[in-house]
Short mmCIF file of C-alpha atoms and ligand atoms in Angstrom, two decimals:
data_model
loop_
_atom_site.label_atom_id
_atom_site.label_comp_id
_atom_site.label_asym_id
_atom_site.label_seq_id
_atom_site.Cartn_x
_atom_site.Cartn_y
_atom_site.Cartn_z
CA MET A 1 12.57 -1.84 35.42
CA ALA A 2 11.45 -5.33 34.50
CA THR A 3 12.93 -8.13 32.44
CA ARG A 4 11.66 -8.16 28.86
CA ALA A 5 12.24 -10.51 25.93
CA ILE A 6 13.16 -9.18 22.50
CA ARG A 7 13.08 -11.33 19.39
CA GLY A 8 15.17 -10.80 16.30
CA ALA A 9 16.18 -12.71 13.18
CA THR A 10 18.20 -12.21 10.04
CA THR A 11 19.55 -14.18 7.13
CA VAL A 12 23.12 -14.50 5.91
CA LYS A 13 24.18 -14.71 2.25
CA GLU A 14 27.18 -17.03 2.67
CA ASN A 15 28.23 -19.64 5.21
CA LYS A 16 31.36 -17.65 6.05
CA LYS A 17 32.55 -16.51 9.46
CA GLU A 18 32.66 -12.86 8.44
CA SER A 19 29.14 -12.89 6.94
CA ILE A 20 27.60 -14.58 9.99
CA LEU A 21 29.29 -12.22 12.44
CA ASN A 22 28.56 -9.08 10.42
CA GLU A 23 24.86 -9.82 9.99
CA THR A 24 24.45 -10.92 13.61
CA SER A 25 26.21 -7.78 14.76
CA ARG A 26 23.93 -5.58 12.61
CA LEU A 27 20.87 -7.34 14.03
CA LEU A 28 22.00 -6.98 17.67
CA ARG A 29 22.84 -3.30 17.21
CA LYS A 30 19.41 -2.62 15.72
CA MET A 31 17.67 -4.52 18.56
CA ILE A 32 19.61 -2.52 21.15
CA GLU A 33 19.16 0.86 19.44
CA GLU A 34 15.46 0.49 18.64
CA ASN A 35 14.71 -0.54 22.22
CA ASN A 36 17.08 1.95 23.91
CA ILE A 37 18.83 -0.74 25.94
CA MET A 38 21.96 -0.05 27.97
CA ASN A 39 24.68 -2.66 27.52
CA GLY A 40 24.72 -3.47 31.25
CA ASP A 41 20.96 -4.16 31.26
CA ILE A 42 21.24 -7.13 28.90
CA ILE A 43 20.82 -10.28 30.97
CA SER A 44 21.21 -13.05 28.42
CA ILE A 45 21.03 -13.78 24.70
CA ILE A 46 20.15 -17.06 23.04
CA PHE A 47 21.16 -17.54 19.40
CA THR A 48 19.99 -20.24 17.06
CA VAL A 49 21.38 -21.01 13.61
CA THR A 50 20.04 -23.19 10.84
CA LYS A 51 22.10 -26.27 9.95
CA ASP A 52 23.56 -24.60 6.83
CA LEU A 53 25.46 -22.00 8.93
CA ASP A 54 28.36 -23.71 10.66
CA ALA A 55 31.22 -21.29 9.97
CA ALA A 56 30.93 -19.30 13.23
CA PHE A 57 29.26 -18.97 16.63
CA PRO A 58 26.95 -15.94 16.38
CA ALA A 59 27.45 -15.29 20.11
CA ALA A 60 30.96 -14.16 19.18
CA ALA A 61 29.36 -11.13 17.50
CA ALA A 62 27.85 -10.10 20.86
CA ARG A 63 31.22 -10.34 22.60
CA ALA A 64 32.79 -8.26 19.82
CA LEU A 65 30.15 -5.57 20.48
CA GLY A 66 31.28 -5.36 24.11
CA ILE A 67 28.39 -7.34 25.57
CA VAL A 68 30.59 -9.06 28.11
CA HIS A 69 28.45 -9.56 31.22
CA ALA A 70 25.39 -11.12 29.64
CA ALA A 71 25.05 -14.91 29.50
CA LEU A 72 25.26 -16.08 25.87
CA LEU A 73 24.39 -19.42 24.32
CA ASP A 74 24.35 -20.80 20.75
CA PHE A 75 21.80 -23.47 19.76
CA PRO A 76 21.04 -25.36 16.56
CA GLN A 77 17.64 -24.35 15.18
CA HIS A 78 15.00 -27.04 15.13
CA GLU A 79 14.90 -28.09 11.47
CA VAL A 80 11.60 -27.90 9.67
CA ARG A 81 11.16 -28.89 6.03
CA ASP A 82 11.00 -25.86 3.66
CA ALA A 83 11.64 -23.42 6.51
CA LEU A 84 13.81 -20.34 5.98
CA LYS A 85 17.45 -21.21 5.23
CA MET A 86 20.71 -19.49 6.35
CA CYS A 87 18.93 -17.89 9.27
CA VAL A 88 20.20 -16.57 12.63
CA ARG A 89 17.53 -16.14 15.29
CA VAL A 90 18.01 -14.23 18.51
CA MET A 91 16.18 -14.07 21.83
CA MET A 92 17.51 -11.29 24.06
CA TYR A 93 16.48 -10.76 27.70
CA ALA A 94 17.06 -7.31 29.14
CA ASP A 95 15.89 -5.04 31.93
CA MET A 96 13.76 -2.34 30.38
CA ASN A 97 11.42 0.49 31.33
CA VAL A 98 8.65 -0.47 28.90
CA MET A 99 5.84 -3.00 28.89
CA GLN A 100 6.44 -6.27 27.02
CA SER A 101 3.79 -5.14 24.50
CA GLU A 102 5.93 -2.10 23.64
CA VAL A 103 9.09 -4.06 22.89
CA LYS A 104 10.30 -3.72 19.29
CA HIS A 105 11.18 -7.05 17.69
CA ILE A 106 13.56 -6.78 14.74
CA TYR A 107 13.54 -8.83 11.53
CA LEU A 108 16.12 -8.10 8.83
CA ASN A 109 16.98 -9.34 5.34
CA GLY A 110 15.15 -12.53 4.32
CA ALA A 111 13.91 -13.03 7.90
CA LYS A 112 11.34 -10.27 7.35
CA ILE A 113 8.98 -12.90 6.04
CA LEU A 114 8.98 -14.60 9.46
CA ARG A 115 7.03 -11.74 11.00
CA LYS A 116 5.24 -9.98 8.16
CA ASP A 117 2.84 -8.50 10.71
CA LEU A 118 5.61 -6.53 12.43
CA VAL A 119 7.55 -5.61 9.32
CA GLU A 120 4.44 -4.46 7.45
CA GLU A 121 3.76 -1.89 10.13
CA GLU A 122 7.28 -0.48 9.93
CA ASN A 123 7.93 -0.76 6.22
CA LYS A 124 4.46 0.10 5.05
CA ILE A 125 4.49 2.20 1.90
CA ALA A 126 1.84 4.14 0.09
CA VAL A 127 1.87 4.95 -3.61
CA ALA A 128 -0.49 7.74 -4.67
CA LEU A 129 -1.56 7.69 -8.30
CA ASP A 130 -3.64 10.61 -9.52
CA GLY A 131 -4.80 11.78 -12.90
CA PRO A 132 -7.77 12.25 -15.20
CA ALA A 133 -9.96 9.53 -16.73
CA GLY A 134 -8.22 7.27 -19.22
CA SER A 135 -4.70 8.21 -18.17
CA GLY A 136 -4.14 4.53 -17.39
CA LYS A 137 -4.16 4.66 -13.60
CA SER A 138 -6.18 1.54 -12.85
CA THR A 139 -4.38 -0.68 -15.37
CA ILE A 140 -1.01 0.41 -14.01
CA ALA A 141 -2.08 0.24 -10.37
CA LYS A 142 -3.25 -3.37 -10.80
CA LEU A 143 -0.02 -4.32 -12.55
CA VAL A 144 2.23 -2.67 -9.94
CA ALA A 145 0.15 -4.06 -7.05
CA LYS A 146 0.52 -7.58 -8.40
CA LYS A 147 4.26 -7.30 -9.03
CA LEU A 148 5.09 -5.74 -5.66
CA GLY A 149 2.45 -7.33 -3.45
CA LEU A 150 0.71 -4.04 -2.61
CA THR A 151 -3.04 -3.73 -2.13
CA TYR A 152 -4.71 -1.81 -4.92
CA ILE A 153 -7.41 0.61 -3.80
CA ASP A 154 -9.55 2.13 -6.54
CA THR A 155 -11.08 5.21 -4.91
CA GLY A 156 -13.07 6.03 -8.06
CA ALA A 157 -15.00 2.80 -7.47
CA MET A 158 -16.24 4.26 -4.18
CA TYR A 159 -17.59 7.45 -5.84
CA ARG A 160 -19.10 5.20 -8.48
CA SER A 161 -20.82 3.16 -5.74
CA VAL A 162 -22.44 6.33 -4.37
CA ALA A 163 -23.68 7.19 -7.88
CA LEU A 164 -25.00 3.67 -8.42
CA TYR A 165 -26.89 3.80 -5.13
CA CYS A 166 -28.58 7.05 -6.23
CA ILE A 167 -29.47 5.69 -9.67
CA ASP A 168 -30.90 2.47 -8.20
CA LYS A 169 -32.93 4.33 -5.58
CA ASP A 170 -34.15 7.00 -8.00
CA ILE A 171 -32.37 9.77 -6.17
CA ASP A 172 -31.32 12.68 -8.35
CA TYR A 173 -27.52 12.70 -8.09
CA ASN A 174 -27.52 16.33 -9.19
CA ASN A 175 -29.32 17.24 -5.98
CA GLU A 176 -26.68 17.55 -3.27
CA VAL A 177 -29.15 17.70 -0.36
CA ASP A 178 -30.92 14.51 -1.46
CA VAL A 179 -27.65 12.63 -1.95
CA ILE A 180 -26.24 13.70 1.40
CA SER A 181 -29.41 12.78 3.28
CA GLU A 182 -28.93 9.20 2.02
CA LEU A 183 -25.20 8.95 2.80
CA GLU A 184 -25.64 7.17 6.12
CA ASN A 185 -27.59 4.42 4.35
CA MET A 186 -24.68 3.62 2.05
CA ASN A 187 -22.31 1.02 3.32
CA ILE A 188 -19.32 1.03 0.99
CA GLY A 189 -16.51 -1.45 1.36
CA ILE A 190 -13.86 -3.56 -0.32
CA LEU A 191 -13.48 -7.29 -0.14
CA SER A 192 -10.31 -9.10 -1.19
CA ALA A 193 -11.12 -12.26 -3.12
CA ASN A 194 -8.43 -14.27 -4.92
CA LYS A 195 -6.03 -11.32 -4.66
CA GLU A 196 -8.56 -9.15 -6.47
CA GLN A 197 -10.56 -6.32 -4.95
CA ARG A 198 -14.34 -6.50 -5.14
CA TYR A 199 -16.39 -3.40 -4.39
CA ILE A 200 -19.35 -3.96 -2.10
CA LEU A 201 -22.35 -1.66 -1.70
CA ASN A 202 -24.72 -2.60 1.11
CA GLY A 203 -23.64 -6.22 0.91
CA GLU A 204 -23.94 -6.47 -2.88
CA ASP A 205 -20.94 -6.98 -5.17
CA VAL A 206 -21.14 -4.01 -7.57
CA THR A 207 -17.67 -4.31 -9.12
CA GLU A 208 -19.02 -4.69 -12.66
CA LEU A 209 -22.21 -2.65 -12.27
CA ILE A 210 -20.32 0.56 -11.48
CA ARG A 211 -18.51 0.69 -14.84
CA SER A 212 -21.38 2.02 -16.99
CA PRO A 213 -21.14 5.49 -18.59
CA GLU A 214 -24.21 6.58 -16.63
CA VAL A 215 -22.49 5.72 -13.35
CA SER A 216 -19.31 7.52 -14.53
CA GLU A 217 -21.27 10.71 -15.02
CA GLY A 218 -23.03 10.36 -11.65
CA ALA A 219 -19.73 9.63 -9.89
CA SER A 220 -18.19 12.80 -11.18
CA ARG A 221 -21.24 14.78 -9.89
CA VAL A 222 -21.41 13.25 -6.41
CA ALA A 223 -17.63 13.63 -6.13
CA THR A 224 -18.12 17.42 -5.97
CA TYR A 225 -20.09 17.14 -2.70
CA LYS A 226 -18.00 17.81 0.40
CA ALA A 227 -19.89 15.37 2.66
CA VAL A 228 -19.50 12.56 0.12
CA ARG A 229 -15.78 13.18 -0.14
CA GLU A 230 -15.33 13.31 3.62
CA LYS A 231 -17.07 9.97 4.10
CA LEU A 232 -15.07 8.22 1.38
CA VAL A 233 -11.71 9.78 2.25
CA ALA A 234 -12.09 8.49 5.83
CA ILE A 235 -12.57 4.94 4.49
CA GLN A 236 -9.58 5.35 2.15
CA ARG A 237 -7.24 6.57 4.92
CA GLU A 238 -8.32 3.73 7.18
CA LEU A 239 -7.48 1.19 4.47
CA ALA A 240 -4.04 2.73 3.89
CA SER A 241 -3.27 2.75 7.61
CA LYS A 242 -3.37 -1.03 7.76
CA GLN A 243 -1.36 -2.15 4.75
CA SER A 244 0.92 -1.12 1.91
CA VAL A 245 -1.23 0.33 -0.83
CA ILE A 246 -1.22 1.74 -4.29
CA MET A 247 -4.24 4.02 -4.38
CA ASP A 248 -5.56 5.75 -7.46
CA GLY A 249 -7.91 8.68 -7.79
CA ARG A 250 -7.95 12.44 -8.16
CA ASP A 251 -6.88 13.77 -4.75
CA ILE A 252 -4.76 10.99 -3.29
CA GLY A 253 -1.41 12.83 -3.33
CA THR A 254 -2.91 16.20 -2.37
CA ASN A 255 -5.46 15.19 0.25
CA VAL A 256 -6.04 11.50 1.07
CA LEU A 257 -2.41 10.48 1.59
CA PRO A 258 -0.31 13.67 1.64
CA ASN A 259 2.58 11.71 3.19
CA ALA A 260 2.62 8.95 0.58
CA GLU A 261 6.19 7.83 -0.14
CA ILE A 262 5.63 8.02 -3.90
CA LYS A 263 3.26 10.28 -5.77
CA ILE A 264 2.68 10.03 -9.49
CA PHE A 265 0.42 12.25 -11.55
CA MET A 266 -0.49 10.54 -14.81
CA ASP A 267 -1.78 12.59 -17.69
CA GLY A 268 -2.30 12.23 -21.43
CA ASP A 269 -3.94 13.92 -24.44
CA VAL A 270 -7.70 13.86 -24.10
CA GLU A 271 -8.17 12.15 -27.51
CA GLU A 272 -5.78 9.36 -26.59
CA ARG A 273 -7.48 8.93 -23.22
CA ALA A 274 -10.92 8.78 -24.87
CA LYS A 275 -9.60 6.21 -27.36
CA ARG A 276 -8.35 3.98 -24.52
CA ARG A 277 -11.63 4.23 -22.62
CA TYR A 278 -13.61 3.53 -25.81
CA GLU A 279 -11.58 0.37 -26.45
CA GLU A 280 -11.93 -0.71 -22.82
CA LEU A 281 -15.73 -0.34 -22.79
CA SER A 282 -16.12 -1.91 -26.26
CA LEU A 283 -14.19 -4.96 -25.02
CA LYS A 284 -16.61 -5.22 -22.11
CA GLY A 285 -19.52 -5.12 -24.59
CA ILE A 286 -20.76 -1.74 -23.37
CA SER A 287 -22.25 0.05 -26.37
CA VAL A 288 -21.09 3.63 -26.66
CA THR A 289 -19.54 5.80 -29.38
CA TYR A 290 -16.09 7.37 -29.34
CA ASP A 291 -17.64 10.86 -29.51
CA GLU A 292 -19.81 10.18 -26.46
CA ILE A 293 -16.78 9.02 -24.51
CA LEU A 294 -14.75 12.03 -25.60
CA SER A 295 -17.41 14.46 -24.47
CA ASP A 296 -17.96 12.53 -21.20
CA ILE A 297 -14.24 12.67 -20.42
CA LYS A 298 -14.03 16.38 -21.26
CA GLN A 299 -17.01 17.05 -19.00
CA ARG A 300 -15.51 14.98 -16.16
CA ASP A 301 -12.08 16.63 -16.59
CA HIS A 302 -13.87 19.94 -16.19
CA ASN A 303 -15.94 18.83 -13.16
CA ASP A 304 -12.91 17.27 -11.46
CA SER A 305 -10.54 20.20 -12.00
CA SER A 306 -12.97 23.01 -11.25
CA ARG A 307 -14.75 21.73 -8.15
CA ALA A 308 -14.11 23.77 -5.01
CA TYR A 309 -13.35 20.92 -2.66
CA ASN A 310 -10.20 18.87 -3.32
CA PRO A 311 -10.08 19.23 -7.08
CA LEU A 312 -7.95 17.17 -9.44
CA ARG A 313 -4.50 18.69 -9.10
CA LYS A 314 -0.92 17.50 -9.24
CA ALA A 315 0.67 17.55 -5.76
CA ASP A 316 3.78 19.72 -5.68
CA ASP A 317 5.92 16.71 -4.85
CA ALA A 318 4.32 14.36 -7.40
CA ILE A 319 6.16 13.12 -10.49
CA LEU A 320 4.36 14.14 -13.68
CA LEU A 321 4.08 11.38 -16.25
CA ASP A 322 2.55 12.03 -19.67
CA THR A 323 1.44 8.59 -20.85
CA THR A 324 0.15 9.63 -24.29
CA ASN A 325 2.92 7.82 -26.14
CA MET A 326 3.88 5.28 -23.50
CA SER A 327 2.96 1.59 -23.41
CA ILE A 328 1.54 -0.03 -20.28
CA GLU A 329 4.85 -1.86 -19.75
CA GLU A 330 6.84 1.36 -20.02
CA VAL A 331 4.67 3.14 -17.46
CA GLY A 332 4.71 0.09 -15.16
CA ASP A 333 8.52 -0.20 -15.32
CA PHE A 334 8.91 3.51 -14.63
CA ILE A 335 6.72 3.41 -11.52
CA ILE A 336 8.22 0.18 -10.20
CA GLY A 337 11.67 1.77 -10.66
CA LYS A 338 10.60 4.74 -8.54
CA ILE A 339 9.17 2.49 -5.83
CA ASP A 340 12.38 0.41 -5.80
CA ASP A 341 14.42 3.60 -5.29
CA VAL A 342 12.35 4.49 -2.23
CA ILE A 343 12.51 1.00 -0.75
CA LYS A 344 16.28 0.82 -1.22
CA LYS A 345 16.77 4.22 0.46
CA ASP A 346 15.14 2.79 3.60
O1 CDP B 401 -11.67 5.29 -14.26
P1 CDP B 401 -11.99 6.73 -14.43
O2 CDP B 401 -10.77 7.56 -14.40
O3 CDP B 401 -12.90 7.00 -15.55
O4 CDP B 401 -12.84 7.19 -13.20
P2 CDP B 401 -12.73 6.71 -11.72
O5 CDP B 401 -11.33 6.77 -11.24
O6 CDP B 401 -13.46 5.44 -11.57
O7 CDP B 401 -13.55 7.87 -10.96
C1 CDP B 401 -14.88 8.18 -11.26
C2 CDP B 401 -15.14 9.62 -10.87
O8 CDP B 401 -15.00 9.74 -9.43
C3 CDP B 401 -14.14 10.63 -11.43
O9 CDP B 401 -14.60 11.20 -12.63
C4 CDP B 401 -14.05 11.67 -10.36
O10 CDP B 401 -15.00 12.67 -10.53
C5 CDP B 401 -14.39 10.97 -9.09
N1 CDP B 401 -13.22 10.72 -8.21
C6 CDP B 401 -12.81 11.71 -7.38
O11 CDP B 401 -13.36 12.81 -7.41
N2 CDP B 401 -11.81 11.51 -6.49
C7 CDP B 401 -11.19 10.33 -6.44
N3 CDP B 401 -10.22 10.15 -5.55
C8 CDP B 401 -11.57 9.30 -7.33
C9 CDP B 401 -12.58 9.53 -8.22
#
């Protein structure tokens, strides 16, 4: 065994003895449990409190937990302007059987913001949003991402990037062999700029270029090719492994992130979906008729649902949401409510 240092911090709602001792006790218990420490192996604990917490000594919480042999000491926290208020910080030294790099540091309540890097890893969530074209996925995903601080990943943009590459290079996207032979030359990535995602194809920002009807049609073709899907799904999983995401697409809940905490399948009447897409493209100045959009969406619905490899399908554990008669706000509130339920359960 070797001596290891474990950090912890929490915040307290009121400057009352009971609140300080309860929150400190909860923090200590979590530090001990998560790191499998025996009471007798704790050597010492240093506590600091911010100036606004003077109703109790947090060390008293350790004594009340039966930590009687360890050396305990309370300190005032060094005051820094605009730093976290009502905060108890802990440094515990204990003999442990793990490397220092394996120690689990614990941040609770408002103190989570002190170590976002650690908390992110533990409290990472994934929201999977699937459904056909025009069901409102991207609008809702952007809205929810902004409100909850999640990263929005538009997987359709990646299939669109493959289609755009083929169109630009005069490769027939209907020819699977030709498309696959070019796959290794396509470098597809996402760049975060001003809290917005930009889609990058071989170093070029293609975020706007991939929205044309021609690219939509190509995307839905190349999305039926197994090798294309495998390449893009690997990128998508990698992105979700590093951060909390809301990811939209066709196979997110069924294939890309089968363990996502929340899965929503958004649907809607095809005429209503075509109307939304028509209005969206018209606003962007892309000239196209409603009938063309309707037939494009019907064709893509067919391609997406009938392809052999990871077709568009509601995951068994996904919530079905028909958005035909729902406003953006209503759908957003519904999904945020579901995410809140999951976060609170934790
Ligand atoms: O925005 P819209 O729903 O029109 O399409 P998108 O999400 O940008 O996706 C474009 C095309 O990529 C879809 O028609 C699907 O064929 C395909 N796709 C897919 O197969 N799997 C995904 N996870 C995302 C998109």
